[in-house]
Every structure is written in C-alpha cells, then in structure tokens.
Amino acid sequence: MAPSTELPLVTLLPRAWIGFGKAPWRCVGLANVLLLSAIGPALLGEDLRRLGLTWLGDLAVVASLVLPLLPLLALLKLADQLLPPESRPEPPIRWSWLLRQATGLVLFELLLVLGGLALIQTLSWAAGRLSTTLAGVVVVSGGLLMLCWMFSQVLALPLLVHHRLRALQAMDHSRQLVRHNGLKMLALLGLLSGINLLGLIGASLGLLLSLPFSALVLMACCRTQTPCSSVSRRNILPT
C-alpha cells in the first residue's frame, strides 16, 4: 500500500447511507442472523449449565464465539457489494477461501493477544520481585501497547474481504493504513461506538440498523484515496 493513501473521512457516512438504501432488508436480515448466532448459543449454554450439563454449556458458549464469523463475513461481503465499485474491481471470491483466511486471521489475532497478555503477566511478576512500582509500569505500558496493536487491526477483516488478502497480509495492510490515518480512525471508531451504543436502546433492536451501517462504513474505509489527485477527488463523491 502506498503511504500517500488516506481515508476519505468526509464521504464515509454518505457512502454508507447510500449503500444501505440499496438493500436495507438484506442488511437487517444479516444483522439479525449475526445477533442470533452470538446470543442464542450463549443463552442455551447458560440454561445447560443450570441443568447440570456443564460441558455442553461450555461448548455452547464457545459456539457463540465461533458461529458469528460466517454471518459477519456475509454482512461485510454484502456491504462491499453495495458500495460504489472501484475503477479496478476485484475478482470474485470463493466462500471456502474467504472462510479459511478469516478463520486464520482470527486465530492469529487471538494468539497474539493471549501471548501478549502472558508476556505482560510474566514481566510484571519478574519486575514485582524488584519493585511494585516497576511492576505497575510494566502492566500499564504493556496494556497500552496491546491496545495500540488491537487498534491497528481494526480494518484487518474488512481489508481481507475487499482486497482478497491473506491473513498476514490483511494484518499488515491494516497496520499501515491505521498508522497513516490514526486520528481519523480514532474519530471514526468513536462515532461508530456511539452509534452502536444508541442501537442498544429498545431491547437492542437498534443494532439491526447500526451493525449494517457500521459494516458499510468499515468497508468504505478500504477504498482509500490518493491526495492531490483529480480522479481520486471525483471518486470520493457519493454516487
């Protein structure tokens, strides 16, 4: 990715709104499936635990973490199709390849997070034998580094879907894109967090609208623009 690319922050929301208007019921339907796949197995697992079937309950909870990946990919793929195409459209994508790469991406990210937490715990324990203040500094600095890494990976999955990247390529692409647009991404994440918090109102029914809109905004972030280019300026206008 060229370092001169930037996010068209001004036109992200108009583009997302226009894309949502093309297929609102399909977006709402996929958001409904996403929520059901995440909440349904978790509630079932809690009921199974109360009945004494602890291992089945734990299995259902794990399923609630894995099953949402498929409807999430479907929602991102639909959002990518609803947004205006780029000048060079990407080739068709196979579901088997997409699911395999997305699963690998999630596993890589999870292993890095768990490894980072284990490293912070080990270093803080070792530093605590010398000074509790030093241990606190290790925990705080390690936590900040972990948050920065997680922040840099916000666009990894959308980039994987849009550019047909492999897992490690998507992680690196997201890191570079967020690094060159840190303040914009911070403002955008704050906006999306506020929208989804509002979606929790009314028995969380608002999430049926806020989740597809958030997916459209994130997929629009994958369409970066090059500054000082007349073609790019024309392309960022809502169509």
PDB file of C-alpha atoms in Angstrom:
ATOM      1  CA  MET A   1       0.000   0.000   0.000  1.00  0.00           C
ATOM      2  CA  ALA A   2       1.341   3.413  -0.933  1.00  0.00           C
ATOM      3  CA  PRO A   3       1.960   5.617   2.101  1.00  0.00           C
ATOM      4  CA  SER A   4       0.223   8.572   0.366  1.00  0.00           C
ATOM      5  CA  THR A   5      -3.209   6.957   0.601  1.00  0.00           C
ATOM      6  CA  GLU A   6      -5.700   8.384   3.064  1.00  0.00           C
ATOM      7  CA  LEU A   7      -9.216   7.667   4.260  1.00  0.00           C
ATOM      8  CA  PRO A   8     -11.973   9.773   2.659  1.00  0.00           C
ATOM      9  CA  LEU A   9     -13.442  10.546   6.077  1.00  0.00           C
ATOM     10  CA  VAL A  10     -15.868  13.213   4.841  1.00  0.00           C
ATOM     11  CA  THR A  11     -17.675  10.873   2.449  1.00  0.00           C
ATOM     12  CA  LEU A  12     -17.707   7.663   4.503  1.00  0.00           C
ATOM     13  CA  LEU A  13     -21.102   8.308   6.086  1.00  0.00           C
ATOM     14  CA  PRO A  14     -22.849   9.399   2.843  1.00  0.00           C
ATOM     15  CA  ARG A  15     -21.483   6.380   1.020  1.00  0.00           C
ATOM     16  CA  ALA A  16     -22.613   4.050   3.809  1.00  0.00           C
ATOM     17  CA  TRP A  17     -26.104   5.577   3.846  1.00  0.00           C
ATOM     18  CA  ILE A  18     -26.449   5.263   0.068  1.00  0.00           C
ATOM     19  CA  GLY A  19     -25.267   1.654   0.198  1.00  0.00           C
ATOM     20  CA  PHE A  20     -27.708   0.826   2.996  1.00  0.00           C
ATOM     21  CA  GLY A  21     -30.568   2.257   0.960  1.00  0.00           C
ATOM     22  CA  LYS A  22     -29.881  -0.195  -1.881  1.00  0.00           C
ATOM     23  CA  ALA A  23     -30.707  -3.321   0.158  1.00  0.00           C
ATOM     24  CA  PRO A  24     -31.936  -2.370   3.649  1.00  0.00           C
ATOM     25  CA  TRP A  25     -33.831  -5.605   4.317  1.00  0.00           C
ATOM     26  CA  ARG A  26     -30.897  -7.807   3.337  1.00  0.00           C
ATOM     27  CA  CYS A  27     -28.665  -5.790   5.680  1.00  0.00           C
ATOM     28  CA  VAL A  28     -31.166  -6.034   8.535  1.00  0.00           C
ATOM     29  CA  GLY A  29     -31.622  -9.767   7.916  1.00  0.00           C
ATOM     30  CA  LEU A  30     -27.903 -10.498   8.094  1.00  0.00           C
ATOM     31  CA  ALA A  31     -27.567  -8.347  11.208  1.00  0.00           C
ATOM     32  CA  ASN A  32     -30.400 -10.364  12.765  1.00  0.00           C
ATOM     33  CA  VAL A  33     -28.636 -13.646  11.931  1.00  0.00           C
ATOM     34  CA  LEU A  34     -25.399 -12.244  13.360  1.00  0.00           C
ATOM     35  CA  LEU A  35     -27.043 -11.320  16.655  1.00  0.00           C
ATOM     36  CA  LEU A  36     -28.925 -14.615  16.928  1.00  0.00           C
ATOM     37  CA  SER A  37     -25.772 -16.647  16.263  1.00  0.00           C
ATOM     38  CA  ALA A  38     -23.965 -14.760  19.031  1.00  0.00           C
ATOM     39  CA  ILE A  39     -26.718 -14.543  21.646  1.00  0.00           C
ATOM     40  CA  GLY A  40     -28.652 -17.768  21.035  1.00  0.00           C
ATOM     41  CA  PRO A  41     -25.904 -20.322  21.820  1.00  0.00           C
ATOM     42  CA  ALA A  42     -24.765 -18.252  24.825  1.00  0.00           C
ATOM     43  CA  LEU A  43     -28.265 -18.307  26.344  1.00  0.00           C
ATOM     44  CA  LEU A  44     -28.576 -22.004  25.585  1.00  0.00           C
ATOM     45  CA  GLY A  45     -25.237 -22.629  27.280  1.00  0.00           C
ATOM     46  CA  GLU A  46     -26.401 -20.830  30.421  1.00  0.00           C
ATOM     47  CA  ASP A  47     -29.539 -22.976  30.554  1.00  0.00           C
ATOM     48  CA  LEU A  48     -27.497 -26.148  30.086  1.00  0.00           C
ATOM     49  CA  ARG A  49     -25.212 -25.161  32.946  1.00  0.00           C
ATOM     50  CA  ARG A  50     -28.209 -24.689  35.223  1.00  0.00           C
ATOM     51  CA  LEU A  51     -29.365 -28.196  34.305  1.00  0.00           C
ATOM     52  CA  GLY A  52     -26.004 -29.596  35.354  1.00  0.00           C
ATOM     53  CA  LEU A  53     -24.676 -30.191  31.817  1.00  0.00           C
ATOM     54  CA  THR A  54     -21.591 -28.055  32.324  1.00  0.00           C
ATOM     55  CA  TRP A  55     -19.561 -29.374  29.398  1.00  0.00           C
ATOM     56  CA  LEU A  56     -22.440 -28.884  26.965  1.00  0.00           C
ATOM     57  CA  GLY A  57     -22.920 -25.369  28.318  1.00  0.00           C
ATOM     58  CA  ASP A  58     -19.250 -24.556  27.801  1.00  0.00           C
ATOM     59  CA  LEU A  59     -19.457 -25.954  24.267  1.00  0.00           C
ATOM     60  CA  ALA A  60     -22.449 -23.748  23.508  1.00  0.00           C
ATOM     61  CA  VAL A  61     -20.585 -20.684  24.803  1.00  0.00           C
ATOM     62  CA  VAL A  62     -17.627 -21.486  22.545  1.00  0.00           C
ATOM     63  CA  ALA A  63     -20.072 -21.883  19.646  1.00  0.00           C
ATOM     64  CA  SER A  64     -21.416 -18.390  20.359  1.00  0.00           C
ATOM     65  CA  LEU A  65     -17.895 -17.071  19.737  1.00  0.00           C
ATOM     66  CA  VAL A  66     -17.320 -19.047  16.533  1.00  0.00           C
ATOM     67  CA  LEU A  67     -20.691 -19.086  14.748  1.00  0.00           C
ATOM     68  CA  PRO A  68     -20.974 -15.276  14.274  1.00  0.00           C
ATOM     69  CA  LEU A  69     -17.949 -15.331  11.959  1.00  0.00           C
ATOM     70  CA  LEU A  70     -19.961 -16.635   8.995  1.00  0.00           C
ATOM     71  CA  PRO A  71     -22.801 -14.052   9.121  1.00  0.00           C
ATOM     72  CA  LEU A  72     -20.208 -11.350   9.850  1.00  0.00           C
ATOM     73  CA  LEU A  73     -18.319 -12.249   6.674  1.00  0.00           C
ATOM     74  CA  ALA A  74     -21.610 -12.319   4.753  1.00  0.00           C
ATOM     75  CA  LEU A  75     -22.503  -8.856   6.077  1.00  0.00           C
ATOM     76  CA  LEU A  76     -19.105  -7.420   5.164  1.00  0.00           C
ATOM     77  CA  LYS A  77     -19.259  -9.018   1.718  1.00  0.00           C
ATOM     78  CA  LEU A  78     -22.744  -7.573   1.125  1.00  0.00           C
ATOM     79  CA  ALA A  79     -21.567  -4.152   2.307  1.00  0.00           C
ATOM     80  CA  ASP A  80     -18.656  -4.342  -0.118  1.00  0.00           C
ATOM     81  CA  GLN A  81     -21.050  -5.113  -2.977  1.00  0.00           C
ATOM     82  CA  LEU A  82     -23.434  -2.279  -2.078  1.00  0.00           C
ATOM     83  CA  LEU A  83     -20.750   0.396  -2.083  1.00  0.00           C
ATOM     84  CA  PRO A  84     -19.733   2.054  -5.389  1.00  0.00           C
ATOM     85  CA  PRO A  85     -17.156  -0.138  -7.172  1.00  0.00           C
ATOM     86  CA  GLU A  86     -13.594   0.974  -7.697  1.00  0.00           C
ATOM     87  CA  SER A  87     -12.052   1.584 -11.104  1.00  0.00           C
ATOM     88  CA  ARG A  88     -10.457  -1.873 -10.992  1.00  0.00           C
ATOM     89  CA  PRO A  89     -12.959  -4.295  -9.441  1.00  0.00           C
ATOM     90  CA  GLU A  90     -11.577  -7.214  -7.500  1.00  0.00           C
ATOM     91  CA  PRO A  91     -12.083 -10.754  -8.874  1.00  0.00           C
ATOM     92  CA  PRO A  92     -14.891 -12.941  -7.461  1.00  0.00           C
ATOM     93  CA  ILE A  93     -14.124 -14.562  -4.150  1.00  0.00           C
ATOM     94  CA  ARG A  94     -14.811 -18.152  -3.103  1.00  0.00           C
ATOM     95  CA  TRP A  95     -16.554 -18.665   0.209  1.00  0.00           C
ATOM     96  CA  SER A  96     -14.287 -21.554   1.178  1.00  0.00           C
ATOM     97  CA  TRP A  97     -11.162 -19.420   0.670  1.00  0.00           C
ATOM     98  CA  LEU A  98     -12.700 -16.439   2.459  1.00  0.00           C
ATOM     99  CA  LEU A  99     -13.760 -18.506   5.466  1.00  0.00           C
ATOM    100  CA  ARG A 100     -10.354 -20.193   5.667  1.00  0.00           C
ATOM    101  CA  GLN A 101      -8.442 -16.898   5.574  1.00  0.00           C
ATOM    102  CA  ALA A 102     -10.828 -15.178   8.012  1.00  0.00           C
ATOM    103  CA  THR A 103     -10.511 -18.070  10.466  1.00  0.00           C
ATOM    104  CA  GLY A 104      -6.736 -17.882  10.199  1.00  0.00           C
ATOM    105  CA  LEU A 105      -6.860 -14.127  10.787  1.00  0.00           C
ATOM    106  CA  VAL A 106      -8.982 -14.514  13.918  1.00  0.00           C
ATOM    107  CA  LEU A 107      -6.696 -17.251  15.249  1.00  0.00           C
ATOM    108  CA  PHE A 108      -3.553 -15.184  14.587  1.00  0.00           C
ATOM    109  CA  GLU A 109      -5.037 -12.173  16.360  1.00  0.00           C
ATOM    110  CA  LEU A 110      -6.209 -14.288  19.289  1.00  0.00           C
ATOM    111  CA  LEU A 111      -2.818 -15.941  19.698  1.00  0.00           C
ATOM    112  CA  LEU A 112      -1.053 -12.579  19.606  1.00  0.00           C
ATOM    113  CA  VAL A 113      -3.388 -11.125  22.226  1.00  0.00           C
ATOM    114  CA  LEU A 114      -3.072 -14.156  24.516  1.00  0.00           C
ATOM    115  CA  GLY A 115       0.690 -14.226  24.025  1.00  0.00           C
ATOM    116  CA  GLY A 116       0.923 -10.519  24.804  1.00  0.00           C
ATOM    117  CA  LEU A 117      -1.118 -10.912  27.971  1.00  0.00           C
ATOM    118  CA  ALA A 118       1.035 -13.837  29.079  1.00  0.00           C
ATOM    119  CA  LEU A 119       4.196 -11.818  28.406  1.00  0.00           C
ATOM    120  CA  ILE A 120       2.869  -8.840  30.377  1.00  0.00           C
ATOM    121  CA  GLN A 121       1.972 -11.108  33.288  1.00  0.00           C
ATOM    122  CA  THR A 122       5.416 -12.742  33.273  1.00  0.00           C
ATOM    123  CA  LEU A 123       7.309  -9.444  33.057  1.00  0.00           C
ATOM    124  CA  SER A 124       5.164  -7.831  35.751  1.00  0.00           C
ATOM    125  CA  TRP A 125       5.777 -10.814  38.045  1.00  0.00           C
ATOM    126  CA  ALA A 126       9.521 -10.573  37.461  1.00  0.00           C
ATOM    127  CA  ALA A 127       9.511  -6.794  37.944  1.00  0.00           C
ATOM    128  CA  GLY A 128       7.361  -7.135  41.053  1.00  0.00           C
ATOM    129  CA  ARG A 129      10.161  -9.016  42.786  1.00  0.00           C
ATOM    130  CA  LEU A 130      12.254  -5.854  42.461  1.00  0.00           C
ATOM    131  CA  SER A 131       9.639  -3.116  42.865  1.00  0.00           C
ATOM    132  CA  THR A 132       5.848  -2.925  42.849  1.00  0.00           C
ATOM    133  CA  THR A 133       6.099   0.433  41.085  1.00  0.00           C
ATOM    134  CA  LEU A 134       8.144  -1.142  38.313  1.00  0.00           C
ATOM    135  CA  ALA A 135       5.558  -3.913  38.009  1.00  0.00           C
ATOM    136  CA  GLY A 136       2.802  -1.311  37.655  1.00  0.00           C
ATOM    137  CA  VAL A 137       4.779   0.477  34.948  1.00  0.00           C
ATOM    138  CA  VAL A 138       5.183  -2.821  33.075  1.00  0.00           C
ATOM    139  CA  VAL A 139       1.459  -3.542  33.272  1.00  0.00           C
ATOM    140  CA  VAL A 140       0.429  -0.050  32.153  1.00  0.00           C
ATOM    141  CA  SER A 141       2.946   0.175  29.302  1.00  0.00           C
ATOM    142  CA  GLY A 142       2.191  -3.371  28.163  1.00  0.00           C
ATOM    143  CA  GLY A 143      -1.532  -2.683  28.259  1.00  0.00           C
ATOM    144  CA  LEU A 144      -1.078   0.454  26.169  1.00  0.00           C
ATOM    145  CA  LEU A 145       0.976  -1.470  23.623  1.00  0.00           C
ATOM    146  CA  MET A 146      -1.724  -4.142  23.451  1.00  0.00           C
ATOM    147  CA  LEU A 147      -4.424  -1.515  22.904  1.00  0.00           C
ATOM    148  CA  CYS A 148      -2.345   0.129  20.168  1.00  0.00           C
ATOM    149  CA  TRP A 149      -1.938  -3.228  18.428  1.00  0.00           C
ATOM    150  CA  MET A 150      -5.638  -4.015  18.636  1.00  0.00           C
ATOM    151  CA  PHE A 151      -6.432  -0.534  17.327  1.00  0.00           C
ATOM    152  CA  SER A 152      -4.113  -1.080  14.360  1.00  0.00           C
ATOM    153  CA  GLN A 153      -6.000  -4.270  13.433  1.00  0.00           C
ATOM    154  CA  VAL A 154      -9.479  -2.728  13.222  1.00  0.00           C
ATOM    155  CA  LEU A 155      -9.536  -2.877   9.416  1.00  0.00           C
ATOM    156  CA  ALA A 156      -7.863  -6.279   9.011  1.00  0.00           C
ATOM    157  CA  LEU A 157     -11.048  -8.270   8.359  1.00  0.00           C
ATOM    158  CA  PRO A 158     -12.674  -5.657   6.054  1.00  0.00           C
ATOM    159  CA  LEU A 159      -9.428  -5.417   4.055  1.00  0.00           C
ATOM    160  CA  LEU A 160      -9.281  -9.204   3.791  1.00  0.00           C
ATOM    161  CA  VAL A 161     -12.804  -9.236   2.343  1.00  0.00           C
ATOM    162  CA  HIS A 162     -12.345  -6.290  -0.014  1.00  0.00           C
ATOM    163  CA  HIS A 163      -8.828  -6.869  -1.354  1.00  0.00           C
ATOM    164  CA  ARG A 164      -8.875 -10.698  -1.149  1.00  0.00           C
ATOM    165  CA  LEU A 165      -5.758 -10.621   1.020  1.00  0.00           C
ATOM    166  CA  ARG A 166      -4.355 -13.466   3.036  1.00  0.00           C
ATOM    167  CA  ALA A 167      -4.493 -13.254   6.823  1.00  0.00           C
ATOM    168  CA  LEU A 168      -0.983 -11.922   7.448  1.00  0.00           C
ATOM    169  CA  GLN A 169      -1.216  -9.518   4.502  1.00  0.00           C
ATOM    170  CA  ALA A 170      -4.504  -8.123   5.832  1.00  0.00           C
ATOM    171  CA  MET A 171      -2.959  -7.614   9.280  1.00  0.00           C
ATOM    172  CA  ASP A 172      -0.001  -5.710   7.826  1.00  0.00           C
ATOM    173  CA  HIS A 173      -2.218  -3.693   5.468  1.00  0.00           C
ATOM    174  CA  SER A 174      -4.478  -2.673   8.353  1.00  0.00           C
ATOM    175  CA  ARG A 175      -1.486  -1.646  10.469  1.00  0.00           C
ATOM    176  CA  GLN A 176      -0.123   0.602   7.729  1.00  0.00           C
ATOM    177  CA  LEU A 177      -3.485   2.144   6.906  1.00  0.00           C
ATOM    178  CA  VAL A 178      -4.300   2.923  10.546  1.00  0.00           C
ATOM    179  CA  ARG A 179      -0.801   4.284  11.113  1.00  0.00           C
ATOM    180  CA  HIS A 180      -1.226   6.839   8.330  1.00  0.00           C
ATOM    181  CA  ASN A 181      -4.768   7.735   9.419  1.00  0.00           C
ATOM    182  CA  GLY A 182      -4.588   7.370  13.190  1.00  0.00           C
ATOM    183  CA  LEU A 183      -6.638  10.433  14.183  1.00  0.00           C
ATOM    184  CA  LYS A 184      -9.253   9.754  11.518  1.00  0.00           C
ATOM    185  CA  MET A 185      -9.656   6.154  12.626  1.00  0.00           C
ATOM    186  CA  LEU A 186      -9.875   7.216  16.270  1.00  0.00           C
ATOM    187  CA  ALA A 187     -12.656   9.678  15.439  1.00  0.00           C
ATOM    188  CA  LEU A 188     -14.402   7.099  13.261  1.00  0.00           C
ATOM    189  CA  LEU A 189     -14.308   4.402  15.940  1.00  0.00           C
ATOM    190  CA  GLY A 190     -15.684   6.871  18.473  1.00  0.00           C
ATOM    191  CA  LEU A 191     -18.546   7.674  16.112  1.00  0.00           C
ATOM    192  CA  LEU A 192     -19.322   4.014  15.404  1.00  0.00           C
ATOM    193  CA  SER A 193     -19.157   3.180  19.114  1.00  0.00           C
ATOM    194  CA  GLY A 194     -21.681   5.910  19.835  1.00  0.00           C
ATOM    195  CA  ILE A 195     -23.988   4.713  17.055  1.00  0.00           C
ATOM    196  CA  ASN A 196     -23.923   1.119  18.298  1.00  0.00           C
ATOM    197  CA  LEU A 197     -24.449   2.216  21.904  1.00  0.00           C
ATOM    198  CA  LEU A 198     -27.562   4.021  20.720  1.00  0.00           C
ATOM    199  CA  GLY A 199     -28.506   0.791  18.947  1.00  0.00           C
ATOM    200  CA  LEU A 200     -28.686  -0.947  22.327  1.00  0.00           C
ATOM    201  CA  ILE A 201     -31.716   1.182  23.166  1.00  0.00           C
ATOM    202  CA  GLY A 202     -35.072  -0.525  22.691  1.00  0.00           C
ATOM    203  CA  ALA A 203     -34.134  -4.106  23.593  1.00  0.00           C
ATOM    204  CA  SER A 204     -31.078  -3.825  21.293  1.00  0.00           C
ATOM    205  CA  LEU A 205     -33.324  -3.653  18.206  1.00  0.00           C
ATOM    206  CA  GLY A 206     -31.380  -0.627  17.042  1.00  0.00           C
ATOM    207  CA  LEU A 207     -28.401  -2.917  16.431  1.00  0.00           C
ATOM    208  CA  LEU A 208     -30.256  -4.280  13.411  1.00  0.00           C
ATOM    209  CA  LEU A 209     -29.620  -0.882  11.812  1.00  0.00           C
ATOM    210  CA  SER A 210     -26.363   0.170  13.450  1.00  0.00           C
ATOM    211  CA  LEU A 211     -24.451  -3.051  12.698  1.00  0.00           C
ATOM    212  CA  PRO A 212     -25.040  -2.958   8.906  1.00  0.00           C
ATOM    213  CA  PHE A 213     -24.243   0.757   8.874  1.00  0.00           C
ATOM    214  CA  SER A 214     -21.012   0.109  10.767  1.00  0.00           C
ATOM    215  CA  ALA A 215     -20.101  -2.659   8.301  1.00  0.00           C
ATOM    216  CA  LEU A 216     -20.704  -0.292   5.367  1.00  0.00           C
ATOM    217  CA  VAL A 217     -18.522   2.394   6.952  1.00  0.00           C
ATOM    218  CA  LEU A 218     -15.681  -0.054   7.620  1.00  0.00           C
ATOM    219  CA  MET A 219     -15.837  -1.411   4.088  1.00  0.00           C
ATOM    220  CA  ALA A 220     -15.816   2.157   2.747  1.00  0.00           C
ATOM    221  CA  CYS A 221     -12.557   2.662   4.672  1.00  0.00           C
ATOM    222  CA  CYS A 222     -10.981   0.059   2.393  1.00  0.00           C
ATOM    223  CA  ARG A 223     -11.467   2.388  -0.565  1.00  0.00           C
ATOM    224  CA  THR A 224      -8.583   4.731   0.226  1.00  0.00           C
ATOM    225  CA  GLN A 225      -7.898   7.812  -1.843  1.00  0.00           C
ATOM    226  CA  THR A 226      -4.696   9.464  -3.003  1.00  0.00           C
ATOM    227  CA  PRO A 227      -4.475  13.168  -2.102  1.00  0.00           C
ATOM    228  CA  CYS A 228      -3.872  15.815  -4.798  1.00  0.00           C
ATOM    229  CA  SER A 229      -5.426  13.640  -7.477  1.00  0.00           C
ATOM    230  CA  SER A 230      -8.373  14.887  -9.502  1.00  0.00           C
ATOM    231  CA  VAL A 231      -9.503  11.336 -10.199  1.00  0.00           C
ATOM    232  CA  SER A 232      -9.495  10.484  -6.510  1.00  0.00           C
ATOM    233  CA  ARG A 233     -11.419  13.640  -5.625  1.00  0.00           C
ATOM    234  CA  ARG A 234     -14.047  12.761  -8.140  1.00  0.00           C
ATOM    235  CA  ASN A 235     -14.284   9.166  -6.920  1.00  0.00           C
ATOM    236  CA  ILE A 236     -14.940  10.092  -3.277  1.00  0.00           C
ATOM    237  CA  LEU A 237     -18.150  11.925  -4.107  1.00  0.00           C
ATOM    238  CA  PRO A 238     -21.291   9.977  -3.166  1.00  0.00           C
ATOM    239  CA  THR A 239     -22.861   8.262  -6.154  1.00  0.00           C
TER     240      THR A 239
END
